[in-house]
Amino acid sequence: MKIGKALWCSSVGVGIFTLFYSLIMTSFGLWMGAAAFITASYFFGVGCPEDKVWNIVGSFVMGITWALISFWLLQNDMIAQLWPSAIMFGFMTFLAIFLQGTIMKFTMVPAWLIAWGSTMVIISNVTVTKWPLFVIQLFISMLMGIFFIAYGSNYATKLVYKIFPDKKPKDAK
């Protein structure tokens, strides 16, 4: 089996930048490393669109905001029940899509929902005592997924292609 240069470059680039991210994450107490992997995966999945990166970042901000609102609402015993919480989540999802289609066209619903869900998973499983610090750490982790893991591995791939360009056949002129 022949393994192409693109696969090698992607694998090595993502592996190296994930290794470095893990070291940075641990050193600075960014314990929400999964958020970075989720956002990097999303960014890779949509083809690393550099022209949409700020739309994606804005969508992540909205997703975190949506999670904080829904978590706050769920602290009310009335809303935390099955039907009220289902209605709340349905309405908030409707509202996210409606806002994206009207006054917040810069956002991207899949990124918004990924950030919302990721944040909800985290805050549903840990006790948060310092909310401002938590939100900052989470947002930095999400940004690191895009700007460090994804961009870093893409830069590494470009560098390898520059250092080792594809060979042209001898017959081509």
Tab-separated table of N, CA and C in Angstrom:
chain	number	residue	atom	x	y	z
A	1	MET	N	0.843	-1.171	0.000
A	1	MET	CA	0.000	0.000	0.000
A	1	MET	C	0.889	1.235	0.000
A	2	LYS	N	0.632	2.112	-0.951
A	2	LYS	CA	1.386	3.354	-1.046
A	2	LYS	C	0.638	4.436	-0.262
A	3	ILE	N	1.373	5.102	0.616
A	3	ILE	CA	0.784	6.175	1.418
A	3	ILE	C	1.239	7.497	0.830
A	4	GLY	N	0.265	8.327	0.465
A	4	GLY	CA	0.571	9.597	-0.185
A	4	GLY	C	1.146	10.639	0.766
A	5	LYS	N	1.813	11.621	0.157
A	5	LYS	CA	2.436	12.691	0.926
A	5	LYS	C	1.397	13.486	1.715
A	6	ALA	N	0.226	13.704	1.130
A	6	ALA	CA	-0.809	14.484	1.821
A	6	ALA	C	-1.224	13.809	3.126
A	7	LEU	N	-1.385	12.487	3.097
A	7	LEU	CA	-1.760	11.765	4.313
A	7	LEU	C	-0.655	11.841	5.352
A	8	TRP	N	0.594	11.645	4.909
A	8	TRP	CA	1.714	11.748	5.838
A	8	TRP	C	1.773	13.137	6.466
A	9	CYS	N	1.666	14.156	5.631
A	9	CYS	CA	1.760	15.533	6.134
A	9	CYS	C	0.640	15.847	7.119
A	10	SER	N	-0.577	15.477	6.774
A	10	SER	CA	-1.713	15.733	7.662
A	10	SER	C	-1.548	14.993	8.978
A	11	SER	N	-1.192	13.726	8.894
A	11	SER	CA	-1.053	12.905	10.103
A	11	SER	C	0.040	13.440	11.016
A	12	VAL	N	1.187	13.714	10.438
A	12	VAL	CA	2.307	14.206	11.239
A	12	VAL	C	1.997	15.604	11.777
A	13	GLY	N	1.458	16.474	10.931
A	13	GLY	CA	1.146	17.839	11.367
A	13	GLY	C	0.152	17.877	12.506
A	14	VAL	N	-0.945	17.156	12.364
A	14	VAL	CA	-1.959	17.141	13.425
A	14	VAL	C	-1.386	16.486	14.674
A	15	GLY	N	-0.632	15.412	14.498
A	15	GLY	CA	-0.030	14.736	15.653
A	15	GLY	C	0.924	15.637	16.417
A	16	ILE	N	1.789	16.343	15.704
A	16	ILE	CA	2.761	17.224	16.362
A	16	ILE	C	2.059	18.394	17.056
A	17	PHE	N	1.107	19.026	16.368
A	17	PHE	CA	0.440	20.172	16.976
A	17	PHE	C	-0.497	19.757	18.109
A	18	THR	N	-1.020	18.542	18.060
A	18	THR	CA	-1.800	18.032	19.182
A	18	THR	C	-0.885	17.778	20.374
A	19	LEU	N	0.291	17.242	20.121
A	19	LEU	CA	1.273	17.029	21.187
A	19	LEU	C	1.619	18.364	21.845
A	20	PHE	N	1.959	19.366	21.038
A	20	PHE	CA	2.304	20.676	21.599
A	20	PHE	C	1.106	21.302	22.316
A	21	TYR	N	-0.090	21.148	21.750
A	21	TYR	CA	-1.278	21.692	22.416
A	21	TYR	C	-1.465	21.034	23.778
A	22	SER	N	-1.264	19.733	23.843
A	22	SER	CA	-1.419	19.025	25.118
A	22	SER	C	-0.441	19.551	26.158
A	23	LEU	N	0.786	19.855	25.738
A	23	LEU	CA	1.771	20.418	26.664
A	23	LEU	C	1.353	21.812	27.123
A	24	ILE	N	0.900	22.628	26.180
A	24	ILE	CA	0.447	23.986	26.513
A	24	ILE	C	-0.775	23.914	27.419
A	25	MET	N	-1.726	23.078	27.052
A	25	MET	CA	-2.969	22.938	27.802
A	25	MET	C	-2.670	22.588	29.262
A	26	THR	N	-1.795	21.645	29.469
A	26	THR	CA	-1.460	21.222	30.820
A	26	THR	C	-0.711	22.318	31.566
A	27	SER	N	0.215	22.982	30.902
A	27	SER	CA	1.016	24.023	31.544
A	27	SER	C	0.181	25.204	32.010
A	28	PHE	N	-0.853	25.568	31.251
A	28	PHE	CA	-1.657	26.741	31.586
A	28	PHE	C	-3.001	26.386	32.217
A	29	GLY	N	-3.189	25.149	32.564
A	29	GLY	CA	-4.412	24.743	33.249
A	29	GLY	C	-5.647	24.744	32.363
A	30	LEU	N	-5.468	24.621	31.063
A	30	LEU	CA	-6.614	24.540	30.155
A	30	LEU	C	-7.088	23.088	30.143
A	31	TRP	N	-7.825	22.713	31.156
A	31	TRP	CA	-8.211	21.327	31.351
A	31	TRP	C	-9.320	20.877	30.407
A	32	MET	N	-9.807	21.778	29.578
A	32	MET	CA	-10.892	21.426	28.655
A	32	MET	C	-10.346	21.101	27.263
A	33	GLY	N	-9.348	20.254	27.219
A	33	GLY	CA	-8.713	19.914	25.956
A	33	GLY	C	-9.665	19.339	24.927
A	34	ALA	N	-10.691	18.649	25.379
A	34	ALA	CA	-11.649	18.066	24.435
A	34	ALA	C	-12.311	19.147	23.582
A	35	ALA	N	-12.524	20.313	24.164
A	35	ALA	CA	-13.144	21.404	23.406
A	35	ALA	C	-12.267	21.798	22.222
A	36	ALA	N	-10.958	21.794	22.415
A	36	ALA	CA	-10.047	22.124	21.313
A	36	ALA	C	-10.113	21.073	20.215
A	37	PHE	N	-10.184	19.814	20.594
A	37	PHE	CA	-10.256	18.751	19.596
A	37	PHE	C	-11.579	18.785	18.840
A	38	ILE	N	-12.645	19.123	19.541
A	38	ILE	CA	-13.949	19.229	18.889
A	38	ILE	C	-13.948	20.375	17.886
A	39	THR	N	-13.429	21.534	18.299
A	39	THR	CA	-13.428	22.684	17.379
A	39	THR	C	-12.460	22.470	16.219
A	40	ALA	N	-11.319	21.849	16.495
A	40	ALA	CA	-10.391	21.545	15.401
A	40	ALA	C	-11.028	20.567	14.425
A	41	SER	N	-11.717	19.567	14.946
A	41	SER	CA	-12.389	18.591	14.086
A	41	SER	C	-13.453	19.254	13.230
A	42	TYR	N	-14.217	20.152	13.839
A	42	TYR	CA	-15.234	20.879	13.069
A	42	TYR	C	-14.558	21.691	11.959
A	43	PHE	N	-13.510	22.412	12.314
A	43	PHE	CA	-12.823	23.260	11.340
A	43	PHE	C	-12.236	22.424	10.203
A	44	PHE	N	-11.608	21.292	10.535
A	44	PHE	CA	-11.110	20.394	9.493
A	44	PHE	C	-12.275	19.872	8.652
A	45	GLY	N	-13.369	19.532	9.308
A	45	GLY	CA	-14.528	18.946	8.622
A	45	GLY	C	-15.166	19.867	7.595
A	46	VAL	N	-15.116	21.172	7.853
A	46	VAL	CA	-15.682	22.115	6.884
A	46	VAL	C	-14.632	22.610	5.898
A	47	GLY	N	-13.460	21.982	5.905
A	47	GLY	CA	-12.442	22.295	4.909
A	47	GLY	C	-11.514	23.440	5.263
A	48	CYS	N	-11.411	23.776	6.530
A	48	CYS	CA	-10.531	24.859	7.002
A	48	CYS	C	-10.735	26.160	6.228
A	49	PRO	N	-11.964	26.665	6.182
A	49	PRO	CA	-12.224	27.873	5.387
A	49	PRO	C	-11.688	29.140	6.066
A	50	GLU	N	-10.534	29.604	5.609
A	50	GLU	CA	-9.920	30.784	6.209
A	50	GLU	C	-10.814	32.013	6.096
A	51	ASP	N	-11.640	32.075	5.067
A	51	ASP	CA	-12.525	33.226	4.895
A	51	ASP	C	-13.722	33.190	5.844
A	52	LYS	N	-13.934	32.077	6.536
A	52	LYS	CA	-15.067	31.934	7.458
A	52	LYS	C	-14.626	31.759	8.906
A	53	VAL	N	-13.339	31.891	9.182
A	53	VAL	CA	-12.849	31.602	10.526
A	53	VAL	C	-13.500	32.500	11.574
A	54	TRP	N	-13.691	33.772	11.268
A	54	TRP	CA	-14.294	34.674	12.260
A	54	TRP	C	-15.788	34.419	12.402
A	55	ASN	N	-16.423	33.927	11.355
A	55	ASN	CA	-17.827	33.520	11.464
A	55	ASN	C	-17.938	32.325	12.414
A	56	ILE	N	-17.006	31.414	12.288
A	56	ILE	CA	-16.989	30.230	13.149
A	56	ILE	C	-16.709	30.632	14.590
A	57	VAL	N	-15.741	31.519	14.791
A	57	VAL	CA	-15.423	31.984	16.143
A	57	VAL	C	-16.642	32.679	16.766
A	58	GLY	N	-17.308	33.538	15.997
A	58	GLY	CA	-18.526	34.189	16.493
A	58	GLY	C	-19.606	33.182	16.834
A	59	SER	N	-19.686	32.129	16.051
A	59	SER	CA	-20.666	31.071	16.314
A	59	SER	C	-20.323	30.320	17.592
A	60	PHE	N	-19.033	30.118	17.846
A	60	PHE	CA	-18.617	29.483	19.099
A	60	PHE	C	-19.005	30.359	20.292
A	61	VAL	N	-18.835	31.663	20.159
A	61	VAL	CA	-19.241	32.581	21.232
A	61	VAL	C	-20.736	32.437	21.492
A	62	MET	N	-21.522	32.378	20.425
A	62	MET	CA	-22.967	32.217	20.592
A	62	MET	C	-23.302	30.867	21.223
A	63	GLY	N	-22.572	29.824	20.854
A	63	GLY	CA	-22.816	28.507	21.435
A	63	GLY	C	-22.523	28.482	22.928
A	64	ILE	N	-21.427	29.108	23.325
A	64	ILE	CA	-21.103	29.194	24.750
A	64	ILE	C	-22.188	29.988	25.474
A	65	THR	N	-22.607	31.099	24.874
A	65	THR	CA	-23.669	31.925	25.464
A	65	THR	C	-24.952	31.128	25.614
A	66	TRP	N	-25.312	30.379	24.577
A	66	TRP	CA	-26.529	29.552	24.617
A	66	TRP	C	-26.435	28.514	25.733
A	67	ALA	N	-25.257	27.929	25.900
A	67	ALA	CA	-25.082	26.930	26.959
A	67	ALA	C	-25.226	27.568	28.340
A	68	LEU	N	-24.659	28.746	28.508
A	68	LEU	CA	-24.764	29.421	29.801
A	68	LEU	C	-26.215	29.781	30.106
A	69	ILE	N	-26.941	30.256	29.096
A	69	ILE	CA	-28.359	30.590	29.289
A	69	ILE	C	-29.159	29.338	29.632
A	70	SER	N	-28.959	28.279	28.853
A	70	SER	CA	-29.744	27.061	29.104
A	70	SER	C	-29.378	26.440	30.448
A	71	PHE	N	-28.111	26.464	30.822
A	71	PHE	CA	-27.699	25.929	32.118
A	71	PHE	C	-28.334	26.738	33.248
A	72	TRP	N	-28.339	28.052	33.107
A	72	TRP	CA	-28.953	28.928	34.102
A	72	TRP	C	-30.449	28.623	34.217
A	73	LEU	N	-31.117	28.470	33.072
A	73	LEU	CA	-32.548	28.160	33.090
A	73	LEU	C	-32.818	26.811	33.754
A	74	LEU	N	-31.931	25.856	33.537
A	74	LEU	CA	-32.114	24.520	34.114
A	74	LEU	C	-31.912	24.494	35.634
A	75	GLN	N	-31.422	25.562	36.196
A	75	GLN	CA	-31.288	25.641	37.653
A	75	GLN	C	-32.646	25.853	38.311
A	76	ASN	N	-33.636	26.225	37.514
A	76	ASN	CA	-35.009	26.377	37.997
A	76	ASN	C	-35.659	24.990	37.993
A	77	ASP	N	-36.148	24.555	39.146
A	77	ASP	CA	-36.734	23.208	39.270
A	77	ASP	C	-37.893	22.980	38.306
A	78	MET	N	-38.637	24.032	38.020
A	78	MET	CA	-39.772	23.915	37.090
A	78	MET	C	-39.292	23.604	35.670
A	79	ILE	N	-38.256	24.294	35.240
A	79	ILE	CA	-37.745	24.118	33.870
A	79	ILE	C	-36.937	22.830	33.743
A	80	ALA	N	-36.333	22.381	34.829
A	80	ALA	CA	-35.464	21.203	34.783
A	80	ALA	C	-36.223	19.894	34.585
A	81	GLN	N	-37.522	19.936	34.558
A	81	GLN	CA	-38.312	18.723	34.335
A	81	GLN	C	-38.311	18.371	32.850
A	82	LEU	N	-38.746	17.155	32.537
A	82	LEU	CA	-38.668	16.629	31.169
A	82	LEU	C	-39.312	17.542	30.130
A	83	TRP	N	-40.603	17.781	30.225
A	83	TRP	CA	-41.282	18.557	29.185
A	83	TRP	C	-40.824	20.010	29.122
A	84	PRO	N	-40.735	20.701	30.255
A	84	PRO	CA	-40.271	22.087	30.167
A	84	PRO	C	-38.853	22.211	29.598
A	85	SER	N	-37.958	21.310	29.984
A	85	SER	CA	-36.587	21.403	29.456
A	85	SER	C	-36.560	21.064	27.965
A	86	ALA	N	-37.363	20.097	27.545
A	86	ALA	CA	-37.436	19.761	26.116
A	86	ALA	C	-37.968	20.952	25.311
A	87	ILE	N	-38.981	21.610	25.847
A	87	ILE	CA	-39.531	22.800	25.172
A	87	ILE	C	-38.479	23.906	25.130
A	88	MET	N	-37.764	24.100	26.240
A	88	MET	CA	-36.725	25.122	26.288
A	88	MET	C	-35.641	24.853	25.236
A	89	PHE	N	-35.144	23.603	25.187
A	89	PHE	CA	-34.104	23.275	24.207
A	89	PHE	C	-34.631	23.413	22.780
A	90	GLY	N	-35.861	22.997	22.541
A	90	GLY	CA	-36.456	23.149	21.213
A	90	GLY	C	-36.569	24.607	20.816
A	91	PHE	N	-37.033	25.444	21.740
A	91	PHE	CA	-37.178	26.869	21.452
A	91	PHE	C	-35.820	27.524	21.225
A	92	MET	N	-34.838	27.171	22.051
A	92	MET	CA	-33.507	27.778	21.882
A	92	MET	C	-32.871	27.351	20.565
A	93	THR	N	-33.100	26.110	20.145
A	93	THR	CA	-32.577	25.657	18.854
A	93	THR	C	-33.272	26.401	17.719
A	94	PHE	N	-34.598	26.505	17.809
A	94	PHE	CA	-35.351	27.294	16.831
A	94	PHE	C	-34.808	28.718	16.765
A	95	LEU	N	-34.601	29.319	17.926
A	95	LEU	CA	-34.138	30.702	17.983
A	95	LEU	C	-32.744	30.857	17.378
A	96	ALA	N	-31.857	29.897	17.632
A	96	ALA	CA	-30.508	29.954	17.052
A	96	ALA	C	-30.583	29.942	15.530
A	97	ILE	N	-31.383	29.051	14.987
A	97	ILE	CA	-31.513	28.954	13.529
A	97	ILE	C	-32.196	30.193	12.965
A	98	PHE	N	-33.223	30.670	13.655
A	98	PHE	CA	-33.939	31.869	13.214
A	98	PHE	C	-33.016	33.092	13.238
A	99	LEU	N	-32.261	33.257	14.318
A	99	LEU	CA	-31.347	34.398	14.410
A	99	LEU	C	-30.272	34.327	13.326
A	100	GLN	N	-29.747	33.124	13.087
A	100	GLN	CA	-28.727	32.973	12.047
A	100	GLN	C	-29.295	33.332	10.678
A	101	GLY	N	-30.538	33.023	10.451
A	101	GLY	CA	-31.146	33.297	9.150
A	101	GLY	C	-31.633	34.723	8.982
A	102	THR	N	-31.650	35.503	10.062
A	102	THR	CA	-32.164	36.873	9.969
A	102	THR	C	-31.089	37.893	10.338
A	103	ILE	N	-30.962	38.193	11.614
A	103	ILE	CA	-30.081	39.291	12.023
A	103	ILE	C	-28.647	38.879	12.343
A	104	MET	N	-28.365	37.578	12.388
A	104	MET	CA	-27.009	37.119	12.707
A	104	MET	C	-26.476	36.222	11.597
A	105	LYS	N	-26.574	36.721	10.378
A	105	LYS	CA	-26.168	35.918	9.218
A	105	LYS	C	-24.689	35.545	9.228
A	106	PHE	N	-23.899	36.256	10.007
A	106	PHE	CA	-22.472	35.948	10.093
A	106	PHE	C	-22.213	34.631	10.821
A	107	THR	N	-23.183	34.153	11.599
A	107	THR	CA	-22.969	32.917	12.351
A	107	THR	C	-23.221	31.701	11.476
A	108	MET	N	-22.735	30.572	11.974
A	108	MET	CA	-22.917	29.292	11.288
A	108	MET	C	-23.534	28.329	12.302
A	109	VAL	N	-24.759	27.906	12.020
A	109	VAL	CA	-25.511	27.102	12.981
A	109	VAL	C	-24.754	25.847	13.436
A	110	PRO	N	-24.123	25.066	12.559
A	110	PRO	CA	-23.425	23.877	13.068
A	110	PRO	C	-22.345	24.222	14.099
A	111	ALA	N	-21.583	25.286	13.864
A	111	ALA	CA	-20.553	25.687	14.830
A	111	ALA	C	-21.201	26.155	16.132
A	112	TRP	N	-22.299	26.883	16.010
A	112	TRP	CA	-23.042	27.359	17.176
A	112	TRP	C	-23.502	26.174	18.020
A	113	LEU	N	-24.108	25.181	17.361
A	113	LEU	CA	-24.633	24.017	18.080
A	113	LEU	C	-23.528	23.139	18.662
A	114	ILE	N	-22.415	23.034	17.959
A	114	ILE	CA	-21.280	22.258	18.480
A	114	ILE	C	-20.743	22.900	19.752
A	115	ALA	N	-20.584	24.218	19.740
A	115	ALA	CA	-20.096	24.912	20.934
A	115	ALA	C	-21.107	24.820	22.075
A	116	TRP	N	-22.376	24.927	21.739
A	116	TRP	CA	-23.428	24.817	22.756
A	116	TRP	C	-23.392	23.436	23.399
A	117	GLY	N	-23.390	22.411	22.574
A	117	GLY	CA	-23.374	21.044	23.095
A	117	GLY	C	-22.110	20.723	23.870
A	118	SER	N	-20.960	21.137	23.348
A	118	SER	CA	-19.690	20.872	24.035
A	118	SER	C	-19.661	21.542	25.398
A	119	THR	N	-20.116	22.774	25.437
A	119	THR	CA	-20.140	23.508	26.703
A	119	THR	C	-21.102	22.848	27.687
A	120	MET	N	-22.264	22.432	27.201
A	120	MET	CA	-23.240	21.772	28.079
A	120	MET	C	-22.686	20.473	28.648
A	121	VAL	N	-21.975	19.713	27.836
A	121	VAL	CA	-21.395	18.459	28.336
A	121	VAL	C	-20.408	18.758	29.461
A	122	ILE	N	-19.590	19.772	29.270
A	122	ILE	CA	-18.591	20.102	30.289
A	122	ILE	C	-19.266	20.590	31.570
A	123	ILE	N	-20.157	21.581	31.457
A	123	ILE	CA	-20.737	22.150	32.683
A	123	ILE	C	-21.747	21.223	33.353
A	124	SER	N	-22.185	20.214	32.644
A	124	SER	CA	-23.081	19.235	33.259
A	124	SER	C	-22.315	18.180	34.046
A	125	ASN	N	-21.006	18.132	33.848
A	125	ASN	CA	-20.211	17.082	34.474
A	125	ASN	C	-19.161	17.569	35.460
A	126	VAL	N	-18.996	18.864	35.596
A	126	VAL	CA	-18.047	19.405	36.574
A	126	VAL	C	-18.730	20.528	37.347
A	127	THR	N	-18.231	20.767	38.532
A	127	THR	CA	-18.732	21.881	39.319
A	127	THR	C	-17.896	23.104	38.975
A	128	VAL	N	-18.552	24.125	38.479
A	128	VAL	CA	-17.863	25.364	38.122
A	128	VAL	C	-18.053	26.343	39.274
A	129	THR	N	-16.943	26.841	39.803
A	129	THR	CA	-17.030	27.799	40.903
A	129	THR	C	-16.636	29.208	40.460
A	130	LYS	N	-15.771	29.285	39.472
A	130	LYS	CA	-15.312	30.587	38.979
A	130	LYS	C	-15.762	30.726	37.526
A	131	TRP	N	-16.985	31.193	37.337
A	131	TRP	CA	-17.588	31.232	36.008
A	131	TRP	C	-16.818	32.078	35.007
A	132	PRO	N	-16.383	33.287	35.337
A	132	PRO	CA	-15.637	34.063	34.333
A	132	PRO	C	-14.367	33.349	33.868
A	133	LEU	N	-13.624	32.769	34.812
A	133	LEU	CA	-12.413	32.029	34.452
A	133	LEU	C	-12.759	30.812	33.602
A	134	PHE	N	-13.814	30.109	33.969
A	134	PHE	CA	-14.253	28.947	33.202
A	134	PHE	C	-14.551	29.332	31.757
A	135	VAL	N	-15.319	30.395	31.557
A	135	VAL	CA	-15.701	30.816	30.203
A	135	VAL	C	-14.468	31.218	29.401
A	136	ILE	N	-13.538	31.925	30.021
A	136	ILE	CA	-12.305	32.331	29.330
A	136	ILE	C	-11.487	31.105	28.942
A	137	GLN	N	-11.328	30.162	29.875
A	137	GLN	CA	-10.566	28.951	29.575
A	137	GLN	C	-11.216	28.136	28.458
A	138	LEU	N	-12.527	28.024	28.509
A	138	LEU	CA	-13.243	27.275	27.479
A	138	LEU	C	-13.069	27.935	26.114
A	139	PHE	N	-13.244	29.237	26.059
A	139	PHE	CA	-13.112	29.955	24.791
A	139	PHE	C	-11.689	29.847	24.251
A	140	ILE	N	-10.699	29.989	25.119
A	140	ILE	CA	-9.303	29.842	24.682
A	140	ILE	C	-9.067	28.430	24.154
A	141	SER	N	-9.614	27.430	24.834
A	141	SER	CA	-9.456	26.046	24.361
A	141	SER	C	-10.065	25.873	22.979
A	142	MET	N	-11.248	26.450	22.769
A	142	MET	CA	-11.888	26.355	21.451
A	142	MET	C	-11.061	27.063	20.385
A	143	LEU	N	-10.534	28.238	20.728
A	143	LEU	CA	-9.691	28.964	19.772
A	143	LEU	C	-8.411	28.203	19.469
A	144	MET	N	-7.851	27.562	20.474
A	144	MET	CA	-6.628	26.781	20.258
A	144	MET	C	-6.883	25.637	19.282
A	145	GLY	N	-8.071	25.090	19.295
A	145	GLY	CA	-8.403	24.037	18.340
A	145	GLY	C	-8.271	24.521	16.909
A	146	ILE	N	-8.774	25.731	16.663
A	146	ILE	CA	-8.706	26.279	15.304
A	146	ILE	C	-7.321	26.841	15.010
A	147	PHE	N	-6.876	27.780	15.850
A	147	PHE	CA	-5.688	28.558	15.519
A	147	PHE	C	-4.376	27.858	15.818
A	148	PHE	N	-4.393	26.844	16.656
A	148	PHE	CA	-3.145	26.143	16.933
A	148	PHE	C	-3.122	24.778	16.269
A	149	ILE	N	-4.110	23.946	16.578
A	149	ILE	CA	-4.088	22.592	16.014
A	149	ILE	C	-4.344	22.618	14.511
A	150	ALA	N	-5.443	23.234	14.082
A	150	ALA	CA	-5.796	23.209	12.652
A	150	ALA	C	-4.844	24.055	11.814
A	151	TYR	N	-4.690	25.329	12.173
A	151	TYR	CA	-3.800	26.195	11.398
A	151	TYR	C	-2.354	25.711	11.477
A	152	GLY	N	-1.949	25.258	12.662
A	152	GLY	CA	-0.579	24.772	12.816
A	152	GLY	C	-0.285	23.587	11.929
A	153	SER	N	-1.193	22.622	11.902
A	153	SER	CA	-0.951	21.446	11.058
A	153	SER	C	-1.028	21.808	9.581
A	154	ASN	N	-1.903	22.737	9.218
A	154	ASN	CA	-1.955	23.192	7.819
A	154	ASN	C	-0.663	23.907	7.427
A	155	TYR	N	-0.137	24.718	8.334
A	155	TYR	CA	1.126	25.410	8.067
A	155	TYR	C	2.259	24.392	7.918
A	156	ALA	N	2.276	23.387	8.779
A	156	ALA	CA	3.308	22.349	8.698
A	156	ALA	C	3.230	21.624	7.359
A	157	THR	N	2.017	21.335	6.898
A	157	THR	CA	1.840	20.664	5.607
A	157	THR	C	2.376	21.536	4.471
A	158	LYS	N	2.050	22.821	4.497
A	158	LYS	CA	2.550	23.744	3.460
A	158	LYS	C	4.072	23.830	3.487
A	159	LEU	N	4.633	23.831	4.688
A	159	LEU	CA	6.080	23.895	4.824
A	159	LEU	C	6.743	22.649	4.233
A	160	VAL	N	6.183	21.476	4.509
A	160	VAL	CA	6.736	20.232	3.962
A	160	VAL	C	6.661	20.253	2.436
A	161	TYR	N	5.542	20.722	1.873
A	161	TYR	CA	5.407	20.793	0.422
A	161	TYR	C	6.384	21.795	-0.183
A	162	LYS	N	6.708	22.845	0.567
A	162	LYS	CA	7.669	23.831	0.069
A	162	LYS	C	9.085	23.257	0.091
A	163	ILE	N	9.406	22.556	1.175
A	163	ILE	CA	10.736	21.960	1.306
A	163	ILE	C	10.904	20.770	0.368
A	164	PHE	N	9.844	19.968	0.252
A	164	PHE	CA	9.885	18.768	-0.589
A	164	PHE	C	8.780	18.851	-1.647
A	165	PRO	N	8.977	19.657	-2.683
A	165	PRO	CA	7.919	19.782	-3.702
A	165	PRO	C	7.715	18.469	-4.448
A	166	ASP	N	6.506	18.326	-4.985
A	166	ASP	CA	6.221	17.137	-5.791
A	166	ASP	C	7.143	17.115	-6.992
A	167	LYS	N	7.637	15.930	-7.313
A	167	LYS	CA	8.528	15.779	-8.466
A	167	LYS	C	7.688	15.681	-9.724
A	168	LYS	N	8.118	16.380	-10.740
A	168	LYS	CA	7.438	16.298	-12.040
A	168	LYS	C	8.081	15.174	-12.850
A	169	PRO	N	7.281	14.502	-13.639
A	169	PRO	CA	7.843	13.449	-14.483
A	169	PRO	C	8.898	14.033	-15.429
A	170	LYS	N	9.894	13.227	-15.768
A	170	LYS	CA	10.994	13.700	-16.622
A	170	LYS	C	10.521	14.146	-18.000
A	171	ASP	N	9.408	13.558	-18.470
A	171	ASP	CA	8.907	13.892	-19.800
A	171	ASP	C	8.179	15.237	-19.819
A	172	ALA	N	7.711	15.717	-18.696
A	172	ALA	CA	6.940	16.987	-18.656
A	172	ALA	C	7.886	18.157	-18.771
A	173	LYS	N	7.447	19.171	-19.493
A	173	LYS	CA	8.289	20.364	-19.665
A	173	LYS	C	7.639	21.567	-19.109
